[in-house]
Coordinates of C-alpha atoms in Angstrom, one line a residue:
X1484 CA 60.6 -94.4 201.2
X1485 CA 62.5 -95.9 198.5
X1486 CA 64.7 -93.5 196.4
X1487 CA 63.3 -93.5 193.1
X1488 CA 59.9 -92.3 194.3
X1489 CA 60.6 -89.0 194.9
X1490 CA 63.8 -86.9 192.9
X1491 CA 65.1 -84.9 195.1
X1492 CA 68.5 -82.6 195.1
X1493 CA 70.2 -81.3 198.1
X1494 CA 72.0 -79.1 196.6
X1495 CA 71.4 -75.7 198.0
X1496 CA 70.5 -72.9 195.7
X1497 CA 70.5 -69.0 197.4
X1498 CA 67.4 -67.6 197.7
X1499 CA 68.1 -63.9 197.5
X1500 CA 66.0 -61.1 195.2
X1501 CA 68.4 -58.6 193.7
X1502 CA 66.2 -56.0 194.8
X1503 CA 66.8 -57.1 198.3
X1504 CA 70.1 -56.8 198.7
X1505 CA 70.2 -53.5 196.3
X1506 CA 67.6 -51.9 198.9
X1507 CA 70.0 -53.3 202.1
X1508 CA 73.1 -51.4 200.3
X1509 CA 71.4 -48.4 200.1
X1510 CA 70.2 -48.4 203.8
X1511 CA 73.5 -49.1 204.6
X1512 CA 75.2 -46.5 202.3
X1513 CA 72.5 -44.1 204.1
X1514 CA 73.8 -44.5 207.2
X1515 CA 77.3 -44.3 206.1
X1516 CA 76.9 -40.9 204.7
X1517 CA 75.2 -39.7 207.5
X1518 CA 77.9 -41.0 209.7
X1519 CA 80.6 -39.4 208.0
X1520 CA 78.2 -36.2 208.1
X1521 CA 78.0 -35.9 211.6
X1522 CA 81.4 -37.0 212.6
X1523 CA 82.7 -34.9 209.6
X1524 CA 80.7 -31.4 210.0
X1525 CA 78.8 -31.3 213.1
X1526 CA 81.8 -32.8 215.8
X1527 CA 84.4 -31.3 213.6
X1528 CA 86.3 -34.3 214.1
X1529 CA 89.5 -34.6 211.5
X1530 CA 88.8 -37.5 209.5
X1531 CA 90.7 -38.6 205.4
X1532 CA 86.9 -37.6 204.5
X1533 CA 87.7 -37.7 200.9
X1534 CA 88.8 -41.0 200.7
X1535 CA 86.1 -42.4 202.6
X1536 CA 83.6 -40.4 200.2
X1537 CA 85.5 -42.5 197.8
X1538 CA 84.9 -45.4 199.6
X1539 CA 81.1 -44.9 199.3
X1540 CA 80.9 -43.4 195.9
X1541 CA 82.7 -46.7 194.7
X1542 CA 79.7 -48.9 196.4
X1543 CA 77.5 -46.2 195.0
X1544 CA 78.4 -46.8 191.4
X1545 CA 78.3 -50.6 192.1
X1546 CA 74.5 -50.5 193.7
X1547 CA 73.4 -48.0 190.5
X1548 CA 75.3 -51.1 188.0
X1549 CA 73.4 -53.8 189.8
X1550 CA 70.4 -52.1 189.9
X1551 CA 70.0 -52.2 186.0
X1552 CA 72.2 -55.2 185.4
X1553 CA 69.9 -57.7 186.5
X1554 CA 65.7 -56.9 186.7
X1555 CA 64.5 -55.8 190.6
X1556 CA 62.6 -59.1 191.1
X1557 CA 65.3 -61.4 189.7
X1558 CA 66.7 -64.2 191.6
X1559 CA 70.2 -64.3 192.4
X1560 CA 72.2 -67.6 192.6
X1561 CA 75.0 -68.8 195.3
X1562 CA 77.5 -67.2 193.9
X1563 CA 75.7 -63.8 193.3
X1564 CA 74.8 -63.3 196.4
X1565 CA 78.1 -64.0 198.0
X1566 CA 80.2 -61.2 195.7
X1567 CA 77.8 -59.1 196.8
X1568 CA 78.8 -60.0 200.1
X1569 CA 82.0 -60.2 199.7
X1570 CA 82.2 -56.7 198.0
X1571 CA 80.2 -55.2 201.4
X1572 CA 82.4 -56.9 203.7
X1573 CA 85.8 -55.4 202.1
X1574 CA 84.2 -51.8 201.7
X1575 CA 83.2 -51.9 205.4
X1576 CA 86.8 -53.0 205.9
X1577 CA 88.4 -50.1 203.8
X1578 CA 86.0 -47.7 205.8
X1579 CA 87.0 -49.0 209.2
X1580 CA 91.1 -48.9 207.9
X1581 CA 90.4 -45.4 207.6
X1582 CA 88.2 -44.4 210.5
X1583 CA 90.0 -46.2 213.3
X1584 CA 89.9 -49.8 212.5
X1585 CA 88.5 -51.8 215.4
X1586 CA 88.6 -48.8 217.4
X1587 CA 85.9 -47.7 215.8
X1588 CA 82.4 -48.6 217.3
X1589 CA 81.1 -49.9 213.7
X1590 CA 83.3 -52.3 214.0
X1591 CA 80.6 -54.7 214.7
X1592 CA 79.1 -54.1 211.5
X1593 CA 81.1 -56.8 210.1
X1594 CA 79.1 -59.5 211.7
X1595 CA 76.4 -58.5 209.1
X1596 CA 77.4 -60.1 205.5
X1597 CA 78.6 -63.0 207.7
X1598 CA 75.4 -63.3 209.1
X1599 CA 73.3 -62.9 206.2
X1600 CA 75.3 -65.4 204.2
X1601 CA 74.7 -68.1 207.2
X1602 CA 70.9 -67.8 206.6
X1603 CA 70.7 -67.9 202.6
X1604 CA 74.2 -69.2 201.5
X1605 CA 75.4 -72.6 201.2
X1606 CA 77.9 -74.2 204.6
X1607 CA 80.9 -74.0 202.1
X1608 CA 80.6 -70.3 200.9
X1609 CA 79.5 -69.0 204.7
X1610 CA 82.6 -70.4 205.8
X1611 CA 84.8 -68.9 203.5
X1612 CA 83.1 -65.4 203.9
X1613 CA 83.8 -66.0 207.5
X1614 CA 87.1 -67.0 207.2
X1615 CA 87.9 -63.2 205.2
X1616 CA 86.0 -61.4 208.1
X1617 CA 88.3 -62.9 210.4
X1618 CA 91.6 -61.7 208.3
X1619 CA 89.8 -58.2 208.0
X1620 CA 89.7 -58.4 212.2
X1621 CA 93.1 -59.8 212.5
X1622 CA 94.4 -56.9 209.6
X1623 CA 92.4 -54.1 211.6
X1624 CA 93.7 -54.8 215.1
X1625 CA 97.1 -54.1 214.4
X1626 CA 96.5 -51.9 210.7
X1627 CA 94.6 -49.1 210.2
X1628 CA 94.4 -44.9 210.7
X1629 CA 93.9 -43.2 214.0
X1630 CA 90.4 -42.9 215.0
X1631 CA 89.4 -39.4 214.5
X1632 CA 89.1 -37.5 218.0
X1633 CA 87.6 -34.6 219.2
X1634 CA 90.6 -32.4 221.5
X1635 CA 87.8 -31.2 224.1
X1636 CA 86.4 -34.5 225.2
X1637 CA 88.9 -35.9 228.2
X1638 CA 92.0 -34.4 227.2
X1639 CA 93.5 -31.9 224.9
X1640 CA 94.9 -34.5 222.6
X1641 CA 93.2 -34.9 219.0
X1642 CA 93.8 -39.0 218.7
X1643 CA 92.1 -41.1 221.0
X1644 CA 94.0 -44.2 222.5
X1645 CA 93.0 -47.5 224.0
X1646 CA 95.5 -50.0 225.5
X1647 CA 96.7 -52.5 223.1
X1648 CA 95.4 -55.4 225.2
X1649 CA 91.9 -53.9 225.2
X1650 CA 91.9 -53.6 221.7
X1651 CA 93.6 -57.3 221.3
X1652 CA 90.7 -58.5 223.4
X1653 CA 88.3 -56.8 221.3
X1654 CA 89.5 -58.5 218.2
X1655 CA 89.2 -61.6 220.1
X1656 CA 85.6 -61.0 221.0
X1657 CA 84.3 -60.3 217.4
X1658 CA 86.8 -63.4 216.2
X1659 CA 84.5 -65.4 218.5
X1660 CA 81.3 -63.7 217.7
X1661 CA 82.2 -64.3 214.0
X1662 CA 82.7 -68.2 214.2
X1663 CA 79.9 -68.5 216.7
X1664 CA 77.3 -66.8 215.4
X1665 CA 78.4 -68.6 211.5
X1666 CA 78.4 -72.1 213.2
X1667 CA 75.3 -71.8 215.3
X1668 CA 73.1 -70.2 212.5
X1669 CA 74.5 -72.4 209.7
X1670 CA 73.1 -75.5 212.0
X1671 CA 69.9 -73.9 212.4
X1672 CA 69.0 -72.5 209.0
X1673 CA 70.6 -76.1 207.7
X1674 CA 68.0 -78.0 210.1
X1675 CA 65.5 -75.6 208.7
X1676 CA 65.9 -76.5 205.2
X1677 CA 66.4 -80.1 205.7
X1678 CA 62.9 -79.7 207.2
X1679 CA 61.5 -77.7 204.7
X1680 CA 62.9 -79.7 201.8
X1681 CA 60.8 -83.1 203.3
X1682 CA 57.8 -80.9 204.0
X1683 CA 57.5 -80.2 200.4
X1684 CA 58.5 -83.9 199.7
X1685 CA 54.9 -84.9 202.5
X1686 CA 53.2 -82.6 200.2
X1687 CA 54.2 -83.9 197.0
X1688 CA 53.1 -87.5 198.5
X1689 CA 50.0 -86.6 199.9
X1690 CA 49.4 -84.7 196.5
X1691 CA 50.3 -88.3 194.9
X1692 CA 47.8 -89.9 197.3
X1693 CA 44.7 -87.4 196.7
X1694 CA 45.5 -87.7 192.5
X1695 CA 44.8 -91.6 193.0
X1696 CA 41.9 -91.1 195.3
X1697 CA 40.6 -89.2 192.7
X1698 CA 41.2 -91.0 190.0
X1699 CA 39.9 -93.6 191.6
X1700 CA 36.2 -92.2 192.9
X1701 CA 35.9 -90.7 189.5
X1702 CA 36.6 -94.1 187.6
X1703 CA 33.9 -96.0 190.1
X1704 CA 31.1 -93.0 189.8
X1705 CA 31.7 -93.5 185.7
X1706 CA 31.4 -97.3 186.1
X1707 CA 27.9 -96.7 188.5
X1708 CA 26.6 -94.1 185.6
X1709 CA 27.8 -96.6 182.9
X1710 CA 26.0 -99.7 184.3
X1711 CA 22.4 -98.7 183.8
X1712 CA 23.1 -98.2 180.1
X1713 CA 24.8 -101.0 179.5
X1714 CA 22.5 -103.0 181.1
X1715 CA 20.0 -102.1 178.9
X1716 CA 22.4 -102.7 175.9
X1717 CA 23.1 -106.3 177.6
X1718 CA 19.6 -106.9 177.8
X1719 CA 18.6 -105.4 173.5
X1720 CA 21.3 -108.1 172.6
X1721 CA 20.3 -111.0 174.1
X1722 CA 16.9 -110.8 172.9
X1723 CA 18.0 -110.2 169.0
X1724 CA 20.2 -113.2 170.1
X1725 CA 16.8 -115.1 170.3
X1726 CA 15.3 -113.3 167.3
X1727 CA 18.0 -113.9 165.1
X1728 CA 18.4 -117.9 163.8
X1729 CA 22.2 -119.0 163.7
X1730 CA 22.3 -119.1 160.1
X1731 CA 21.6 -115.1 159.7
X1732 CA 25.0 -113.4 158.7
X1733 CA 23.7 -111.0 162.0
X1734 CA 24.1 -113.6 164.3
X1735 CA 27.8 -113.5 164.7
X1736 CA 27.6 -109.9 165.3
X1737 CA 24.9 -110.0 167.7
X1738 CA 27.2 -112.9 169.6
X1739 CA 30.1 -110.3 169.1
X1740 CA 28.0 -107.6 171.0
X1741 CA 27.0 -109.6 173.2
X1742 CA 29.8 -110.6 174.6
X1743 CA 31.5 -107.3 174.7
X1744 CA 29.1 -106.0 176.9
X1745 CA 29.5 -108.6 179.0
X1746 CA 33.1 -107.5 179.0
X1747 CA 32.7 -104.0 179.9
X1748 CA 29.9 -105.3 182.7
X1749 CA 32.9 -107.4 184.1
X1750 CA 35.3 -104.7 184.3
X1751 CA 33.1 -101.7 185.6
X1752 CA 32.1 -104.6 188.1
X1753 CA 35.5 -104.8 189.3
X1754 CA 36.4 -101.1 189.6
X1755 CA 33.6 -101.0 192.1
X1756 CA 33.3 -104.4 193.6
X1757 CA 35.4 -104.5 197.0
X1758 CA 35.1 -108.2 198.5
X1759 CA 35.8 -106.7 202.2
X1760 CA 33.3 -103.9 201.6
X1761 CA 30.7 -105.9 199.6
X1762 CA 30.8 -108.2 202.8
X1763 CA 29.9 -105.3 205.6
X1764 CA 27.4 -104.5 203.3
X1765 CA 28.9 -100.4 202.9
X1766 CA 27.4 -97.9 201.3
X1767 CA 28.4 -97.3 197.7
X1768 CA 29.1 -93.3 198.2
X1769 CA 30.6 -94.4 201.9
X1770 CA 33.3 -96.9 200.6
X1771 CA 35.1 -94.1 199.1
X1772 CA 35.3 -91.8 202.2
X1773 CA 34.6 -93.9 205.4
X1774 CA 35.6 -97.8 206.2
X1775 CA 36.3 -99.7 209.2
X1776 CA 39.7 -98.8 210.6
X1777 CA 40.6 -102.5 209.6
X1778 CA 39.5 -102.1 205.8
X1779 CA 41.9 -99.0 205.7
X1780 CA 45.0 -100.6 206.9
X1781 CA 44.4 -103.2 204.3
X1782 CA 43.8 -100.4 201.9
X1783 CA 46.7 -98.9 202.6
X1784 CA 49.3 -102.4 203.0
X1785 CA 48.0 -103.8 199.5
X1786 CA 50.5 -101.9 197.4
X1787 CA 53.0 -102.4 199.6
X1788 CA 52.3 -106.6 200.3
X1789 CA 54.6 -109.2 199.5
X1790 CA 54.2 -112.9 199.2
X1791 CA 57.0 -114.3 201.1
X1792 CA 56.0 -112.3 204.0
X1793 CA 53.5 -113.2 206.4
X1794 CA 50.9 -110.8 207.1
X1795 CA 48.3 -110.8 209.8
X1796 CA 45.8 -108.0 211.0
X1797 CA 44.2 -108.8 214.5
X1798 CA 41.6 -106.3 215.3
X1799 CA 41.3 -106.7 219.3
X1800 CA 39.2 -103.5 218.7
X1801 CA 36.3 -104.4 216.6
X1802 CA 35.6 -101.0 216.0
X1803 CA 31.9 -101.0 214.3
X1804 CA 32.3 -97.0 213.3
X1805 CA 33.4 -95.9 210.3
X1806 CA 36.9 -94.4 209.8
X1807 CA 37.4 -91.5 207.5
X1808 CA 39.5 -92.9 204.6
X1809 CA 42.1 -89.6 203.9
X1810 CA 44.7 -89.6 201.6
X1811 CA 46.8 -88.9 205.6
X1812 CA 45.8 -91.7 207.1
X1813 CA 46.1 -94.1 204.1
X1814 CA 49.5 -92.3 202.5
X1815 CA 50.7 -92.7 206.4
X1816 CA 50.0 -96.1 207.3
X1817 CA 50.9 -97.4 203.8
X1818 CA 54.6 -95.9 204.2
X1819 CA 55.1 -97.3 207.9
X1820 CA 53.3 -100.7 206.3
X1821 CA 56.0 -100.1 203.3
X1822 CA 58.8 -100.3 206.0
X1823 CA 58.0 -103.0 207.2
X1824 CA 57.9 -104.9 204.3
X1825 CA 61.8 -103.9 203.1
X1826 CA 62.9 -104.7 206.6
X1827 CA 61.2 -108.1 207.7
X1828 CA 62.4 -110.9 207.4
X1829 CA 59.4 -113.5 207.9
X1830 CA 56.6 -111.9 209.8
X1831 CA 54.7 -108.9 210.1
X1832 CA 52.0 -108.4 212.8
X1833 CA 49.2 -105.4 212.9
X1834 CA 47.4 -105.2 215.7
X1835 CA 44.4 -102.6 216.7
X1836 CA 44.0 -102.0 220.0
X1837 CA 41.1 -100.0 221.3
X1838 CA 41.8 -98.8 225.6
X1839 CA 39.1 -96.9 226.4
X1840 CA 38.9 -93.7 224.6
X1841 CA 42.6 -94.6 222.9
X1842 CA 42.6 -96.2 219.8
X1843 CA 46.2 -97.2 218.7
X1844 CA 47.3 -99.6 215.5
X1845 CA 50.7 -101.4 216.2
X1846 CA 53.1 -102.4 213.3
X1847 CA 55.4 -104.9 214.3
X1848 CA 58.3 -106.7 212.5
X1849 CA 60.7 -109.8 212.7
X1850 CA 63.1 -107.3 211.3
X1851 CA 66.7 -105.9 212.7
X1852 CA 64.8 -103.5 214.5
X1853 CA 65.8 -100.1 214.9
X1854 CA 69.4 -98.5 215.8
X1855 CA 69.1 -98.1 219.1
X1856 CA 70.8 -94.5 219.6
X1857 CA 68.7 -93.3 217.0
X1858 CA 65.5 -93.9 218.7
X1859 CA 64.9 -90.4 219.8
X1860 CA 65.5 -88.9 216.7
X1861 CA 62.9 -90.9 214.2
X1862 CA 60.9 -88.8 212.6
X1863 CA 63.6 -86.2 211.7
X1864 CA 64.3 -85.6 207.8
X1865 CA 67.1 -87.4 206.2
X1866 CA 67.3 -89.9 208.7
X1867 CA 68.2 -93.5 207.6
X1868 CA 66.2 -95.2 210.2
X1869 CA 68.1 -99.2 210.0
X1870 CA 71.7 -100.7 209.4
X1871 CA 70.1 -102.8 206.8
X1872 CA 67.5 -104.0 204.8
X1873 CA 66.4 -107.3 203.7
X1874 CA 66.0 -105.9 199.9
X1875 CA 69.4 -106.2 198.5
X1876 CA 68.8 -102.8 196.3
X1877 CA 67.2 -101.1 199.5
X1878 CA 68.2 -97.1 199.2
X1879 CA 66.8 -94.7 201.8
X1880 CA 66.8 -91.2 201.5
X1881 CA 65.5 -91.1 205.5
X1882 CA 62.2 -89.1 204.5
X1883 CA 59.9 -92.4 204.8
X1884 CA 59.1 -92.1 208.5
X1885 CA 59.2 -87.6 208.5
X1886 CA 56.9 -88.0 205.5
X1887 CA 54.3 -90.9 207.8
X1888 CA 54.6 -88.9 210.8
X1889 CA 54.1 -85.4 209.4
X1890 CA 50.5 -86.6 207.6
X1891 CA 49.5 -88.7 210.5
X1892 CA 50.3 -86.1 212.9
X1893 CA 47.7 -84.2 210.6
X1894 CA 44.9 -86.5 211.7
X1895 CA 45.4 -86.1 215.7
X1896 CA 47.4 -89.5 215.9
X1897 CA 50.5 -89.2 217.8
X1898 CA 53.8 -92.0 216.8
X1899 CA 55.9 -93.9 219.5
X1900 CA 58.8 -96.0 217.8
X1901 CA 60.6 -98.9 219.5
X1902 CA 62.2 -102.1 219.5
X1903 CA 60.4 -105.1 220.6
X1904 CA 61.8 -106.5 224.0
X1905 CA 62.9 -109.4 222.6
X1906 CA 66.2 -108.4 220.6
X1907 CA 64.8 -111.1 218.5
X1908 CA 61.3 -109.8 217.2
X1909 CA 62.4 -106.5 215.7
X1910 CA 61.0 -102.8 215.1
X1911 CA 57.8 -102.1 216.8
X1912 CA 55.5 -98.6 215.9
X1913 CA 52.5 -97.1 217.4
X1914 CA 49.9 -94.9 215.7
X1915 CA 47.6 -93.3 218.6
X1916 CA 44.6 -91.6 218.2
X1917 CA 42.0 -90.4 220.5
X1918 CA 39.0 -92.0 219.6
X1919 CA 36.3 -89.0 219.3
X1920 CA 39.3 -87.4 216.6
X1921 CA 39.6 -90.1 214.8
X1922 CA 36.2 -91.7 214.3
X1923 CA 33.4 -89.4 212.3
X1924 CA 30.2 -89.6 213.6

């Protein structure tokens, strides 16, 4: 798909309501009080309770701010979202300081802003939020109060203790966790994206195709309603054509009439006449929604044709039913047709094949052909699909091939992309259908 069809930016914009993220704090600043309420009053255990009632008061204040800075259902940008974060993950760390540092079970609570940023924030900001959650863990291993310990469980001793290795291996293990967890969901959430981005971009073309179908049923069902009136009009003017001698200072208007509406005859004729369809004799009503599979790969190739490249159709099928004409189908072959086209260099065959109850249409090129160790992974988003093109100004944005297999695959058909066997002959692609989905009785 050539670049300046479609304008598309990948820059990555957060995602995140305000009143999400308000709602989260105060869950989290729930369970924080309670926390401290139970360890506090209930276990009696000694604890710097005021400073950690600080703690929470502070994020407090900041949640009540935030809550009428910005409207509930506003969106927040990259950079919101991630001084939110960055705020949670450094009053989680003050907290921990206080109540033990890693000693402390909660500890693995600061996996969560990490997490959360590596599902709605960009690569670049995740990893630097990452990068401070792993100085909080390297800070609390060695810096931080005792954790706050109860004299009648295992000993009479009011700190509890864990040997330093144990603890150094815990920091390890959330070290781990942290960089893990940030690389593996920032790939996933990235593919995700990447995906959803050219799904919207399949939309916007099939959108594109449907408009023009349209536009262009509505423009032939105008010229069948116009054509009986002007008929008549054609046939009122050549009579007062008769009626009127030359020398009348009507006839040059009569002439003028006349041949106008043989003007607009000869262009409502062409916005309905199809030579192919006119030949097959084909329904007025059925050229617009079912043709021979044939007629709709030439449909779909016409915008796309170019005369220094040679184009043949064979049909070894000779398929006399009639193929639905979608916008999928059409949209689909016309952007694999397209291809084609930018990468031949001579030749381009199209061949129908029909093998019992498989019908299949093969698009073949005397191009380069494709990469080879790309193979498996055509049909992906953003995936430039050759090493080069015989347009000069050829610029892919590697959504051509996602956009023609995501509406075919729409229709039943199923794609198989390869190279010729002949290093020489080029890229080779197979449309497959099962007959009974494909044609419409």
């Amino acid at each position: 798909m050539k670049q300046n069809i479609f304008a598309h930016n990948l820059t990555y914009h957060a995602k995140v309501r305000q009143r999400t993220l308000v709602l989260i704090r105060w869950i989290a600043l729930t369970g924080q009080i309670i926390t401290l309420g139970v360890v506090g009053f209930i276990f009696k255990y000694s604890l710097p309770l005021t400073w950690c009632l600080v703690v929470i008061g502070a994020s407090i204040i900041v949640n009540i701010a935030a809550t009428y800075h910005l409207p509930a259902r506003g969106w927040l940008n990259n950079h919101q979202v991630a001084l939110y974060l960055v705020f949670d993950l450094l009053q989680l760390a003050i907290l921990l300081y206080l109540t033990g540092g890693l000693y402390n079970p909660f500890a693995l609570l600061i996996l969560a802003p990490v997490i959360i940023s590596a599902t709605v924030l960009s690569r670049q900001t995740t990893l630097r939020l990452g990068s401070l959650a792993l100085i909080i863990v390297i800070l609390l291993a060695f810096i931080h109060h005792p954790l706050p310990w109860s004299p009648s469980f295992f000993s009479d001793q009011s700190l509890f203790h864990l040997p330093r290795l144990f603890v150094l291996g815990l920091a390890v293990a959330l070290i781990v966790s942290i960089i893990f967890i940030t690389l593996y969901i920032i790939s996933v959430v990235e593919e995700a994206r990447k995906v959803s981005e050219a799904l919207q971009m399949a939309e916007l073309s099939l959108d594109r195709e449907r408009h023009f179908s349209a536009l262009g049923a509505q423009a032939a069902a105008a010229a069948h309603a116009l054509a009986s009136p002007l008929s008549t009009i054609s046939v009122i003017a050549r009579d007062m054509m008769h009626d009127v001698p030359p020398q009348s200072p009507l006839y040059e208007d009569v002439s003028l009439l006349l041949g106008q509406t043989q003007r607009c005859s000869k262009i409502l004729a062409e916005l309905v006449s199809k030579k192919e369809l006119n030949k097959q004799n084909i329904d007025f009503e059925q050229s617009f929604n079912n043709l021979p599979l044939v007629e709709i790969i030439k449909l779909a190739a016409e915008p796309y044709y170019q005369k220094n490249i040679e184009y043949n159709i064979e049909d070894k099928a000779q398929l006399l039913a009639l193929i639905p004409a979608s916008p999928e189908i059409i949209h689909g072959l016309g952007t694999l047709i397209q291809n084609a086209f930018q990468f031949a260099l001579k030749k381009i065959n199209i061949f129908i094949v029909l093998e019992k109850n498989i019908i299949s249409v093969i698009i073949q090129d005397d191009g380069p052909g494709f990469i080879p160790y790309i193979l498996d992974q055509l049909g992906s988003p953003y995936l430039t699909d050759r090493t080069y093109a015989r347009e000069e100004n050829y610029q892919s944005m590697g959504l051509g091939i996602f956009i023609a297999q995501t509406l075919l695959e729409r229709t039943g058909a199923q794609l198989v992309f390869s190279n010729q066997h002949d290093p020489k002959k080029g890229a080779e692609v197979k449309i497959i259908w099962a007959l009974d989905d494909l044609v419409r009785e």
